[in-house]
Coordinates of C-alpha atoms in Angstrom, one line a residue:
X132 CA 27.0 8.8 13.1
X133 CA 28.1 11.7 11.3
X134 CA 27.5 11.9 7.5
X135 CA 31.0 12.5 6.2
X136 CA 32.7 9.7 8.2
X137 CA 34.0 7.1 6.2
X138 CA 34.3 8.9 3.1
X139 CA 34.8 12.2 1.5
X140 CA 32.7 11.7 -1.9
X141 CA 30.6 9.0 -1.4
X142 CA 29.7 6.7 -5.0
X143 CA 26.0 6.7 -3.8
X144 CA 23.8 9.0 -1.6
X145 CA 20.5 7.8 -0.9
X146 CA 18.0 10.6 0.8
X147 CA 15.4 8.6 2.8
X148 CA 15.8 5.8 4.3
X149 CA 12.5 3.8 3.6
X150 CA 11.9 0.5 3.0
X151 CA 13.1 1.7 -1.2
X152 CA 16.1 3.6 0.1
X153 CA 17.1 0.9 2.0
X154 CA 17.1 -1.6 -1.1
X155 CA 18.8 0.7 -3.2
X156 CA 21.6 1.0 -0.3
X157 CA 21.9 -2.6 -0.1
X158 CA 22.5 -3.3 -4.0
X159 CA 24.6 -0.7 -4.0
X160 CA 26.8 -1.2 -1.2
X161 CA 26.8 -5.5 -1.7
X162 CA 28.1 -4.1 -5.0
X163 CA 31.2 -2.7 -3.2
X164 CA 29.7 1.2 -4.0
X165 CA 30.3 3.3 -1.0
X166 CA 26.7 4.5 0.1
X167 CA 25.5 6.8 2.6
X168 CA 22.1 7.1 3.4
X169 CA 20.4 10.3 4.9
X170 CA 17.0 9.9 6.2
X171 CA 15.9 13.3 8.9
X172 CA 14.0 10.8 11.3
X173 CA 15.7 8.8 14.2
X174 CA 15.2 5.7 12.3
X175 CA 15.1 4.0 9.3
X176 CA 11.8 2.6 7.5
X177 CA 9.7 5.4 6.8
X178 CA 6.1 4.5 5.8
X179 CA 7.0 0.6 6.1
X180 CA 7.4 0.1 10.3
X181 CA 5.8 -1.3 13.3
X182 CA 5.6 0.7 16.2
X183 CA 4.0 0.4 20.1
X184 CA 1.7 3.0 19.9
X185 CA -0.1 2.3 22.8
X186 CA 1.5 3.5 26.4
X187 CA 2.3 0.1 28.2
X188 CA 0.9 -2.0 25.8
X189 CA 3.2 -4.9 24.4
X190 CA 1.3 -4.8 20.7
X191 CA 4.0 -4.2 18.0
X192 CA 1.7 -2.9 14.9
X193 CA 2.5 -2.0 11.2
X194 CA 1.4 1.4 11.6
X195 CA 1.2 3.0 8.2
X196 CA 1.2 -0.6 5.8
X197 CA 0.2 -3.5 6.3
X198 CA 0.1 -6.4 4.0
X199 CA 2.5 -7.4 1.5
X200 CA 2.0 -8.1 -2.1
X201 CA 4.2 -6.0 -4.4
X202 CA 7.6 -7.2 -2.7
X203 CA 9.6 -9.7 -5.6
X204 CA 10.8 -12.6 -4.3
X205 CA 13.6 -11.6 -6.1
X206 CA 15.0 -8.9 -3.8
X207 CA 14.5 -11.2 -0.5
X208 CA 16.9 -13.7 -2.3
X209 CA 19.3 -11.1 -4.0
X210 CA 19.7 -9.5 -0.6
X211 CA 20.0 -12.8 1.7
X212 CA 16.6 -11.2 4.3
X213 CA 15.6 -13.1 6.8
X214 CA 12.0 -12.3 5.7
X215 CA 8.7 -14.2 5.5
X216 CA 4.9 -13.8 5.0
X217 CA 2.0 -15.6 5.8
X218 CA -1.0 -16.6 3.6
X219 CA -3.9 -16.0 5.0
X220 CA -6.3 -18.5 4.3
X221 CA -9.9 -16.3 4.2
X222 CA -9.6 -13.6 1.5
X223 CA -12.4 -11.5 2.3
X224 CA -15.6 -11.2 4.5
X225 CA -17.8 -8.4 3.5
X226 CA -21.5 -8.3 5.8
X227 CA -24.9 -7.1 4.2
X228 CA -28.6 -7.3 5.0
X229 CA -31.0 -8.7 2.5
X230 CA -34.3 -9.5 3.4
X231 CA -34.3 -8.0 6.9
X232 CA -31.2 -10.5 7.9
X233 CA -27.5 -10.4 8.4
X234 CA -26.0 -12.0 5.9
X235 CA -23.1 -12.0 4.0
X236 CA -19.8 -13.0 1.3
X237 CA -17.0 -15.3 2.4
X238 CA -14.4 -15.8 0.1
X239 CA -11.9 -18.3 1.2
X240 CA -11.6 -21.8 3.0
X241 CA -11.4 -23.8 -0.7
X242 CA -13.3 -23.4 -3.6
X243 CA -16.2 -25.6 -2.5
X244 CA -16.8 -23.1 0.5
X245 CA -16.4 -20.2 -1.5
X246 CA -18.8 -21.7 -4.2
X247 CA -21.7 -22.2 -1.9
X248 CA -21.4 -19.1 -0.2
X249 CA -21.3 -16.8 -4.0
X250 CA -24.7 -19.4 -4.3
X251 CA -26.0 -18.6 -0.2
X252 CA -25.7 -15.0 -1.2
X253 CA -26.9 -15.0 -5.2
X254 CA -29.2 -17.6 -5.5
X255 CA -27.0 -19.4 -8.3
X256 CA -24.0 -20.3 -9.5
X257 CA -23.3 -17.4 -12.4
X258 CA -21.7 -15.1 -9.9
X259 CA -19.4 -17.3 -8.6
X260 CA -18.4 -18.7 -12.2
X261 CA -18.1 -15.2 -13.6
X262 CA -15.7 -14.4 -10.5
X263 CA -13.3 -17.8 -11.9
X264 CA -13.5 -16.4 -14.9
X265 CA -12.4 -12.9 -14.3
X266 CA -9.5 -13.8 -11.7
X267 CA -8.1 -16.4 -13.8
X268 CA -7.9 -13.7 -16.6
X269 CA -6.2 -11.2 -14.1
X270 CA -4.2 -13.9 -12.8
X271 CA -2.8 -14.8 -16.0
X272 CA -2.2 -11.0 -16.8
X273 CA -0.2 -11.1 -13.0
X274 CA 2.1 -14.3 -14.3
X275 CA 3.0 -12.1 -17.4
X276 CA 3.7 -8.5 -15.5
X277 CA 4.8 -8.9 -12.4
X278 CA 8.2 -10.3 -13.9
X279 CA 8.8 -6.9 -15.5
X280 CA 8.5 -5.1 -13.0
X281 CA 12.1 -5.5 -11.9
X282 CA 13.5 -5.0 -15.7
X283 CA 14.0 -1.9 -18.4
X284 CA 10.8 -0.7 -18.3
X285 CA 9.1 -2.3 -22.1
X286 CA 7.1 -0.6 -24.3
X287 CA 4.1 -0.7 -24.4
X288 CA 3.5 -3.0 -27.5
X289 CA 6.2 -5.1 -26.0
X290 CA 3.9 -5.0 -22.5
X291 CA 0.9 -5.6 -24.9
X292 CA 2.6 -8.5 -26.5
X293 CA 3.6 -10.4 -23.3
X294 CA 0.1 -10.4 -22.2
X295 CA -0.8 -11.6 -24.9
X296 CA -4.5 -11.6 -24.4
X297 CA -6.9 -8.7 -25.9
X298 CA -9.8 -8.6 -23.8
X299 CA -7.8 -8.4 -20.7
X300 CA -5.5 -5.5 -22.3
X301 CA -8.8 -4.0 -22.9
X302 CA -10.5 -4.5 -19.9
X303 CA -7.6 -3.4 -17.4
X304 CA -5.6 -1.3 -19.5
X305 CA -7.9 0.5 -22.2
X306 CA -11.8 0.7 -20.6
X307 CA -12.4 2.0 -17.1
X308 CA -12.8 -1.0 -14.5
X309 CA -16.6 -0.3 -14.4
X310 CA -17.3 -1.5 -17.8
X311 CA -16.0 -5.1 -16.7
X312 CA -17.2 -5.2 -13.2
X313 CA -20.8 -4.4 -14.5
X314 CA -20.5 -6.5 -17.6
X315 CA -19.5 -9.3 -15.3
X316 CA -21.2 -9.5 -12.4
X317 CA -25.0 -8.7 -11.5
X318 CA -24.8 -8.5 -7.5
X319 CA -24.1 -5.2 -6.3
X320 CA -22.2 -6.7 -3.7
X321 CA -20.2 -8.9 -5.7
X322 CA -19.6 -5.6 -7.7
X323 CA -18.2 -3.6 -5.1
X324 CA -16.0 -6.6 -3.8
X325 CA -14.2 -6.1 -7.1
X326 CA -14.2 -3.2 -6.9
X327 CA -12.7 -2.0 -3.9
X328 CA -9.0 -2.9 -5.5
X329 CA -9.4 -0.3 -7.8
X330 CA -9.5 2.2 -5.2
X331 CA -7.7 1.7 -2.1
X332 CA -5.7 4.9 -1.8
X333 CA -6.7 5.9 -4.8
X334 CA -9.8 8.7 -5.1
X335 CA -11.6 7.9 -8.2
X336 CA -14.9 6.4 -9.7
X337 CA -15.5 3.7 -11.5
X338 CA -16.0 5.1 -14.6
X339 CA -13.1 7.6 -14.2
X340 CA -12.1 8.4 -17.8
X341 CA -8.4 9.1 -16.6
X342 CA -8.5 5.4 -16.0
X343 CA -6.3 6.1 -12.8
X344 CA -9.0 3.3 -11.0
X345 CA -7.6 0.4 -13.2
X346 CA -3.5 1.8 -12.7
X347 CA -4.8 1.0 -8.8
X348 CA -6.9 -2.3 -9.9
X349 CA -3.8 -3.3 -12.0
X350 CA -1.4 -2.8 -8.8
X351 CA -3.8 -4.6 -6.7
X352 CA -4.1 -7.7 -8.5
X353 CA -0.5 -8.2 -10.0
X354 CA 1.6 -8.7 -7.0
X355 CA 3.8 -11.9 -6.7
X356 CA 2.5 -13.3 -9.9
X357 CA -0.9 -14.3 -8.3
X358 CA -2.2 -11.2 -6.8
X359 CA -2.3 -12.5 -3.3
X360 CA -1.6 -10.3 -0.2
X361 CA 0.4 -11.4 2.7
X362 CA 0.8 -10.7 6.4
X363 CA 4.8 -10.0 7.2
X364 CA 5.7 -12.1 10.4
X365 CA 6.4 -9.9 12.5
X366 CA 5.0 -7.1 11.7
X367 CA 6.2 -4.3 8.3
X368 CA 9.0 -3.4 10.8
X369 CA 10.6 -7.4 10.4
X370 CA 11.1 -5.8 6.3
X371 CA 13.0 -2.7 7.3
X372 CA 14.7 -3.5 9.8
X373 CA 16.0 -6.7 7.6
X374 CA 16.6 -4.7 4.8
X375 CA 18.7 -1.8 7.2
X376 CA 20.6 -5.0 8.6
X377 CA 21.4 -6.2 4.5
X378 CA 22.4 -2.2 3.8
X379 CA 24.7 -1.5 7.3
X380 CA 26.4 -5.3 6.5
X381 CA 27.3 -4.5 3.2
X382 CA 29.0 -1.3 3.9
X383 CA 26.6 1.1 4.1
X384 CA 26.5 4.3 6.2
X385 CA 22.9 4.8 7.8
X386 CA 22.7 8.1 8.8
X387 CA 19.5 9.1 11.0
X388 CA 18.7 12.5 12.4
X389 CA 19.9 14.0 9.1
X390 CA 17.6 15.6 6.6
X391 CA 19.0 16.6 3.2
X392 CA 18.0 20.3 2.5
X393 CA 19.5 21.0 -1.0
X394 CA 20.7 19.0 -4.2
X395 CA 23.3 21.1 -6.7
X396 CA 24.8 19.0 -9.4
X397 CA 26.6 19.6 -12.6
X398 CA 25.4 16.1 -13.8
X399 CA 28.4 14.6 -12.8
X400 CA 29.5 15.5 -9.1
X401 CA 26.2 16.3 -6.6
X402 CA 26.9 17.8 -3.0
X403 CA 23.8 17.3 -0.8
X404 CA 23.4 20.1 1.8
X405 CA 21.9 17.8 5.1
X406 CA 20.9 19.1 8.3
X407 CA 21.1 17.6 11.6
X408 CA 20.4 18.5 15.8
X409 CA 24.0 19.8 15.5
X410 CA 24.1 21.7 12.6
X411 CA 24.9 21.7 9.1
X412 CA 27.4 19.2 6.7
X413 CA 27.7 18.4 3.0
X414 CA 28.1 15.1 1.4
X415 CA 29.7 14.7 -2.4
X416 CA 28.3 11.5 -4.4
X417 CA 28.5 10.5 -7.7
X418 CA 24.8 9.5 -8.0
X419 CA 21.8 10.6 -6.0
X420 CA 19.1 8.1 -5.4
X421 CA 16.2 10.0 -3.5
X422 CA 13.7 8.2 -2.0
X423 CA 11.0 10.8 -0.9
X424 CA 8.1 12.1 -3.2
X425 CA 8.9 13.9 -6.5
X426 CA 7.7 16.9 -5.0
X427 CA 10.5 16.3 -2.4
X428 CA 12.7 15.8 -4.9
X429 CA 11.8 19.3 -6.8
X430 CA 12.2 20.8 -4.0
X431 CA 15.3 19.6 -3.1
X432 CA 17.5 20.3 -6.9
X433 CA 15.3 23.9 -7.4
X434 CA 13.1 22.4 -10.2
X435 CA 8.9 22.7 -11.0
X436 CA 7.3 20.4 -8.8
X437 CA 4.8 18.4 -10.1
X438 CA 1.0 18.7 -9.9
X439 CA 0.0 18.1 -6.4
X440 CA -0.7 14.8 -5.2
X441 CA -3.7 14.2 -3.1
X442 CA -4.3 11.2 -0.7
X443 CA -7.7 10.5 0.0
X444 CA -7.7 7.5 3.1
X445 CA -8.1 7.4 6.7
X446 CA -6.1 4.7 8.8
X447 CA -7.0 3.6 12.0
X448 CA -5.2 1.0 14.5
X449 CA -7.0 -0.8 17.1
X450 CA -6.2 -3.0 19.9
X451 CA -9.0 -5.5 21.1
X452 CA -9.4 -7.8 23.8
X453 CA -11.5 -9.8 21.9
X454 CA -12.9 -10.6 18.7
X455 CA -16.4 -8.9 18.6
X456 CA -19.4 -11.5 17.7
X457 CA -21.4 -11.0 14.1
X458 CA -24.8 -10.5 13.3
X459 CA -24.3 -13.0 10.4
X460 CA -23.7 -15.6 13.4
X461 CA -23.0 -18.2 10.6
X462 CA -19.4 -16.8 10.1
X463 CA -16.7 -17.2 12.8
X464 CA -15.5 -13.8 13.7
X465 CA -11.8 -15.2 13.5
X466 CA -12.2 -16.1 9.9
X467 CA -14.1 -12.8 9.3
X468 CA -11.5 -11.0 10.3
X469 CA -8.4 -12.9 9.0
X470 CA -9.3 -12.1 5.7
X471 CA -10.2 -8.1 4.2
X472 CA -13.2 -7.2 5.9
X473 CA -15.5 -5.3 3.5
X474 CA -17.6 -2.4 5.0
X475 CA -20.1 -0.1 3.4
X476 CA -18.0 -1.4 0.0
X477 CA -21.0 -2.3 -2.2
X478 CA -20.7 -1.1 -5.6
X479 CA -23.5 1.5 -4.9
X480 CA -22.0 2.5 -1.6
X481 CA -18.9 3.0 -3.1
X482 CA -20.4 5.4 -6.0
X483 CA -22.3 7.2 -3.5
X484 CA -19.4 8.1 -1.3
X485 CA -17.1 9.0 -4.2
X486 CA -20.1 11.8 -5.4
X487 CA -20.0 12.7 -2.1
X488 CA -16.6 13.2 -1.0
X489 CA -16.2 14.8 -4.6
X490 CA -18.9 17.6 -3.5
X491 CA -16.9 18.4 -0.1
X492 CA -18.9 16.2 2.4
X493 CA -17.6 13.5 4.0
X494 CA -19.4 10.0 2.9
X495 CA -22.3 9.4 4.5
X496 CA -21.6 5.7 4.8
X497 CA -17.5 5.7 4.8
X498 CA -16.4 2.6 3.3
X499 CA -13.7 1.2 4.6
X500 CA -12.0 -2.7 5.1
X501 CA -10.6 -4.1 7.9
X502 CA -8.4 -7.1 8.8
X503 CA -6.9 -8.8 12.1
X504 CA -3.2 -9.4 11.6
X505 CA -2.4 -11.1 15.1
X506 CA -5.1 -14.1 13.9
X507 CA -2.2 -15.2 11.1
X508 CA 0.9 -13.6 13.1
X509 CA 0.6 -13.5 16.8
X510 CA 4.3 -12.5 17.0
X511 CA 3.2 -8.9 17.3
X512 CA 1.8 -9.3 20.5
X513 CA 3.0 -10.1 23.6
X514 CA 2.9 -13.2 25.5
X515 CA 0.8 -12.2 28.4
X516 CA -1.8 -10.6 25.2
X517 CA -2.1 -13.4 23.0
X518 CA -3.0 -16.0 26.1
X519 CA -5.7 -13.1 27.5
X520 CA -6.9 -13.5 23.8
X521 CA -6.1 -9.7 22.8
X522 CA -6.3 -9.0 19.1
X523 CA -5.0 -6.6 16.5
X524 CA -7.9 -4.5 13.6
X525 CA -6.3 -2.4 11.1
X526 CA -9.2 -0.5 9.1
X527 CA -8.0 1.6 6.1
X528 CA -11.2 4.0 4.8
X529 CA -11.9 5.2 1.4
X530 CA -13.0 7.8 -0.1
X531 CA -11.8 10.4 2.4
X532 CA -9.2 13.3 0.0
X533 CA -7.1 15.6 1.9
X534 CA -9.7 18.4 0.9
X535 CA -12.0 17.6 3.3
X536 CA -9.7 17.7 6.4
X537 CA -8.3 21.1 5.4
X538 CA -11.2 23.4 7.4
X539 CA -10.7 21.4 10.5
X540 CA -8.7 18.1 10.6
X541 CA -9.1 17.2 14.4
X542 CA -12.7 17.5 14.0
X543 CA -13.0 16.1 10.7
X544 CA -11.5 13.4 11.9
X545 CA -12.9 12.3 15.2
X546 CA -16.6 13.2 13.1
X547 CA -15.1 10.5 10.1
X548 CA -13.8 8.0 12.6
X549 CA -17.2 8.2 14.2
X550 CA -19.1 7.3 11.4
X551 CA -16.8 4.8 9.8
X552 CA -17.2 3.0 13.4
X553 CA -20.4 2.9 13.4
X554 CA -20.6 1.1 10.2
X555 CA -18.4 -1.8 11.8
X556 CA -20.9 -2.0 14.6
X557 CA -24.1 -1.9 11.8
X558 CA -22.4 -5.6 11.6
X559 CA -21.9 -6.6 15.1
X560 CA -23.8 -8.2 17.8
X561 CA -22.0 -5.7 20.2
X562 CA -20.6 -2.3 19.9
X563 CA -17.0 -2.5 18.9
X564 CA -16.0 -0.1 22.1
X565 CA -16.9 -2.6 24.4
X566 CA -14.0 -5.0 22.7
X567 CA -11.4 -2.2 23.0
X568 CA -8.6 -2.5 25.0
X569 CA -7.0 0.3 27.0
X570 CA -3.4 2.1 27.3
X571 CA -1.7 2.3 31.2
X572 CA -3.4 5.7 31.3
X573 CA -6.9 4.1 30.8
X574 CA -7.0 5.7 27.2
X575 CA -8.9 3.2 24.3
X576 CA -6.3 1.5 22.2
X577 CA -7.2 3.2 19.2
X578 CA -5.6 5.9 17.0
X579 CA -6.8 7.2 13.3
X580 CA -4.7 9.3 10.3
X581 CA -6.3 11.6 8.0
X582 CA -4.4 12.4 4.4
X583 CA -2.8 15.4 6.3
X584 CA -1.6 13.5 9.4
X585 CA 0.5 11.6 7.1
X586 CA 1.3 14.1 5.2
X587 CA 2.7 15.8 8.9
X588 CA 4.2 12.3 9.5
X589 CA 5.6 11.0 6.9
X590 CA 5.9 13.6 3.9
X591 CA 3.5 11.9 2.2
X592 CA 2.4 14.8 -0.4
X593 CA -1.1 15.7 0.6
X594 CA -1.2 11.9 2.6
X595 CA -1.0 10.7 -0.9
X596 CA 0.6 6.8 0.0
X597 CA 2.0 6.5 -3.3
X598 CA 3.4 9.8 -3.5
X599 CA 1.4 10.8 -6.6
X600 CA -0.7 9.1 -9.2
X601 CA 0.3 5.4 -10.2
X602 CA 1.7 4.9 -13.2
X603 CA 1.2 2.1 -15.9
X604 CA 4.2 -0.4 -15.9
X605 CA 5.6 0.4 -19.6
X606 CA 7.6 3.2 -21.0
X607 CA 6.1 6.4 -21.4
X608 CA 7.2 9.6 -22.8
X609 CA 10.3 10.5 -21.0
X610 CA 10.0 7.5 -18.4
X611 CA 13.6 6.7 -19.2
X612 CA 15.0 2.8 -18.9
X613 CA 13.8 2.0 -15.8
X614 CA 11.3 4.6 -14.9
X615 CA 13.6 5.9 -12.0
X616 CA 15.6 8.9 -13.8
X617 CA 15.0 12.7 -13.8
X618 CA 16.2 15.4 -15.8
X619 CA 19.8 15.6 -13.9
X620 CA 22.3 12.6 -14.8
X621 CA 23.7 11.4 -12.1
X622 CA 19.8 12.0 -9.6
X623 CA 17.2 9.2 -9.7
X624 CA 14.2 9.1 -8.4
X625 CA 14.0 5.6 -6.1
X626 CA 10.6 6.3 -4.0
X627 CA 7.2 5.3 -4.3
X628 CA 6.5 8.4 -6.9
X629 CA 8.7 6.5 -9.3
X630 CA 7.1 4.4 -12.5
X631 CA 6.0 1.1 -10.8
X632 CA 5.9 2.9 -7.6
X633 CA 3.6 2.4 -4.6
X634 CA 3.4 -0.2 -2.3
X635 CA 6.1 -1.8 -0.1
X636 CA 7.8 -3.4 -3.3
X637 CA 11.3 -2.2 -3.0
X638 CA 10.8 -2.1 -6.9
X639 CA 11.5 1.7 -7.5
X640 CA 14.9 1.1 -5.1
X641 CA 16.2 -2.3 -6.9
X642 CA 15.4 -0.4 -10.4
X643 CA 17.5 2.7 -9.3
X644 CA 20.3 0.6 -8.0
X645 CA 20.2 -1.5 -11.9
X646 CA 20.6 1.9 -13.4
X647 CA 23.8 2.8 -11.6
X648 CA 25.2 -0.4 -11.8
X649 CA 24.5 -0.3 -15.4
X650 CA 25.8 3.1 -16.6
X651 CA 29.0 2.2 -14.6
X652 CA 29.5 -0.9 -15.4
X653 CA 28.7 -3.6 -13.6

């Protein structure tokens, strides 16, 4: 569809069309705004879709995300989806060796499971009790934030107040996470379990003064009120494509194959230059919501960019036809795998690999987690897959910045997948290729990003996944009302680079749409 058609100055253009654009387009247009939405790819999602990637293989994967936390309720109701998760009822598996034997942590299957297996693994009852402890505190913290997230962004006192509770402003928002986690707990492993949400996407130590471990920890432990992470039925492409539907319903233009090129605005009237296969058009709006990085967005009006952003993950999808068996036969491989399975994620591991990586090497022992979304949504797989008993593994690594792909990223890569992989089979009775399925051409069904495939992929500055560094969710400095406006009027940030970014939330796009409803009066 051509950009201009419908209207000549448009009240809203979005640029992007991810899973925040398309929120923002949706408010907007069930608003009665005239939107248009520009987005350079052939279709709409961004970051947030499922995709086949496997010649002749019916597995429908989330490709880039996977589970969903950050999403408020709130937005699924406002904008009538037809959108659901599923619980999944083991949290986390993570394997070790003590004593010359394959054991391990379950967490999950009701507290009394849970309980015994803290006490199978520790030899008492403190760690477990300390672990109540500390996730009730966070959980409390979650009842009390999460809420704000989708209002003017509070001060800090006011953030402060609403907590309401001084250790845990201390703990997650004025210490680095390592002073709790090794106040707390004595197991290493138990440290590193807790750990691991304070770093996921996020390069940083424990002890990082910049405290940028416990914005990620915070993030991680927040969403939906509780902290719990969902599977989306049907995969992170059931979101997007819902949330298209709600935005092309309403009124909304969605125009793919057209990449805006150029911002100029006086502050009240923008023209966005776009491109497309055919050539070159403009597009007038009254606001411009921009859903891409803040480096994008510099780009795009003429301004400084920021400091660079740096992503520091790999991201592999599998395809199995089978579950592989565990060392620790005790555990069934389909509750091992439901949950996040931890590997090489102790907290020692985890300290080691970030001195590493921080020297230029890659991490002797990557750590990485893994988790099986066909187990709690076989709607992802095909029919003829799911009765041969074929499953999905999503492994996200840690611990793996841009920096070290920039010599040689093919080789880099295939060297990191290598040794993540063999870190999974460390943990399993039989090597993980002999579960792998294969493509029509006979290839393995398995593919792996590095920071600077995504950033090739998706514009993800230096395969950054939140576009830069998170921010805390109360007002700083010139964060504006709701964390979403820049230095021109009538341009808002509405990506994942906005304050309370990150994630599929489709925060940063419902707090851009409040702040053009608001200025104009609705």
């Amino acid at each position: 569809m051509a950009a201009h058609e419908g209207h000549r100055t448009y009240d809203a253009v979005i640029v992007g069309g991810g899973h925040n654009g398309l929120v923002a387009a949706a408010y907007l247009a069930r608003a009665g705004r005239s939107v248009l939405v520009l987005e350079r790819l052939d279709h709409t999602g961004g970051a947030a879709v499922s995709t086949r990637p496997f010649a002749g293989v019916d597995a429908r994967l989330s490709r880039y995300s996977y589970l969903v936390s950050l999403l408020p309720k709130k937005i699924v109701r406002d904008l009538g989806l037809d959108f659901r998760v599923r619980a999944r009822t083991i949290s986390s598996y993570t394997p070790v060796e003590r004593d010359g034997q394959p054991t391990g942590l379950l967490v999950g299957g009701g507290e009394r499971r849970t309980r015994e297996a803290f006490a199978k693994l520790t030899g008492s009852d403190r760690e477990y009790e300390a672990w109540q402890r500390f996730y009730g505190m966070t959980g409390r913290v979650a009842e009390r934030v999460f809420p704000t997230l989708t209002e003017p962004l509070p001060a800090r006192d006011e953030l402060r107040r609403r907590i309401d509770d001084e250790e845990a402003w201390r703990t997650l928002f004025e210490e680095p996470i390592g002073t709790a986690v090794e106040s707390r707990f004595a197991d290493d492993l138990v440290r590193g379990v807790v750990l691991t949400d304070a770093l996921i996407g996020t390069f940083a130590d424990a002890h990082d003064p910049s405290l940028a471990q416990n914005r990620c920890f915070l993030y991680h432990v927040i969403g939906g009120g509780t902290g719990a992470w969902d599977v989306p039925v049907g995969g992170m492409g059931a979101l997007t494509d819902a949330l298209a539907g709600a935005a092309r319903d309403a009124g909304a233009v969605l125009a793919t194959g057209h990449e805006a090129v150029r911002i100029d605005t006086d502050g009240r009237i923008a023209e966005i230059t776009y491109h497309t296969a055919d050539g070159e058009g403009v597009a007038a709006a009254r606001h411009v919501l921009v859903g891409a990085s803040p480096q994008a967005l510099a780009e795009l009006t003429g301004d400084t960019p920021p400091a660079p952003a740096e992503g520091a993950q790999l991201k592999v999808n599998m395809l199995l036809k089978r579950l592989p068996r565990l060392r620790d036969s005790s555990v069934d491989p389909r509750e091992a795998f439901s949950g996040t399975f931890h590997i090489a994620e102790g907290y020692q591991q985890l300290a080691a690999a970030h001195a590493q990586a921080a020297s230029g090497r890659l991490p002797d022992a990557p750590p990485s987690e893994i988790y099986c979304h066909s187990l709690t949504d076989p709607t992802i797989l095909g029919p003829d897959l799911v009765e041969q008993g074929y499953q999905t593994l999503t492994l996200f690594g840690l611990h793996t910045p841009a920096r070290l792909f920039a010599r040689d990223n093919d080789s880099v890569r295939e060297e990191l997948l290598k040794s993540t992989l063999a870190g999974l089979d460390a943990h399993l009775a039989e090597p993980l290729a002999d579960c792998l399925a294969t493509d029509a051409d006979g290839w393995p069904c398995i593919e792996a990003k590095t920071p600077l495939d995504l950033e090739r992929d998706l514009r993800l500055p230096g395969g950054n996944i939140f576009h830069r560094e998170l921010t805390w969710p109360y007002a700083q400095y010139d964060t504006g009302r709701w964390g979403v406006e820049t230095r021109h009027a009538n341009v808002l940030l509405c990506g994942a680079g906005a304050v309370r970014g990150g994630g599929v939330s489709g925060v940063p796009g419902h707090n851009a749409a409040m702040a053009v409803l608001e200025e104009t009066g609705d």
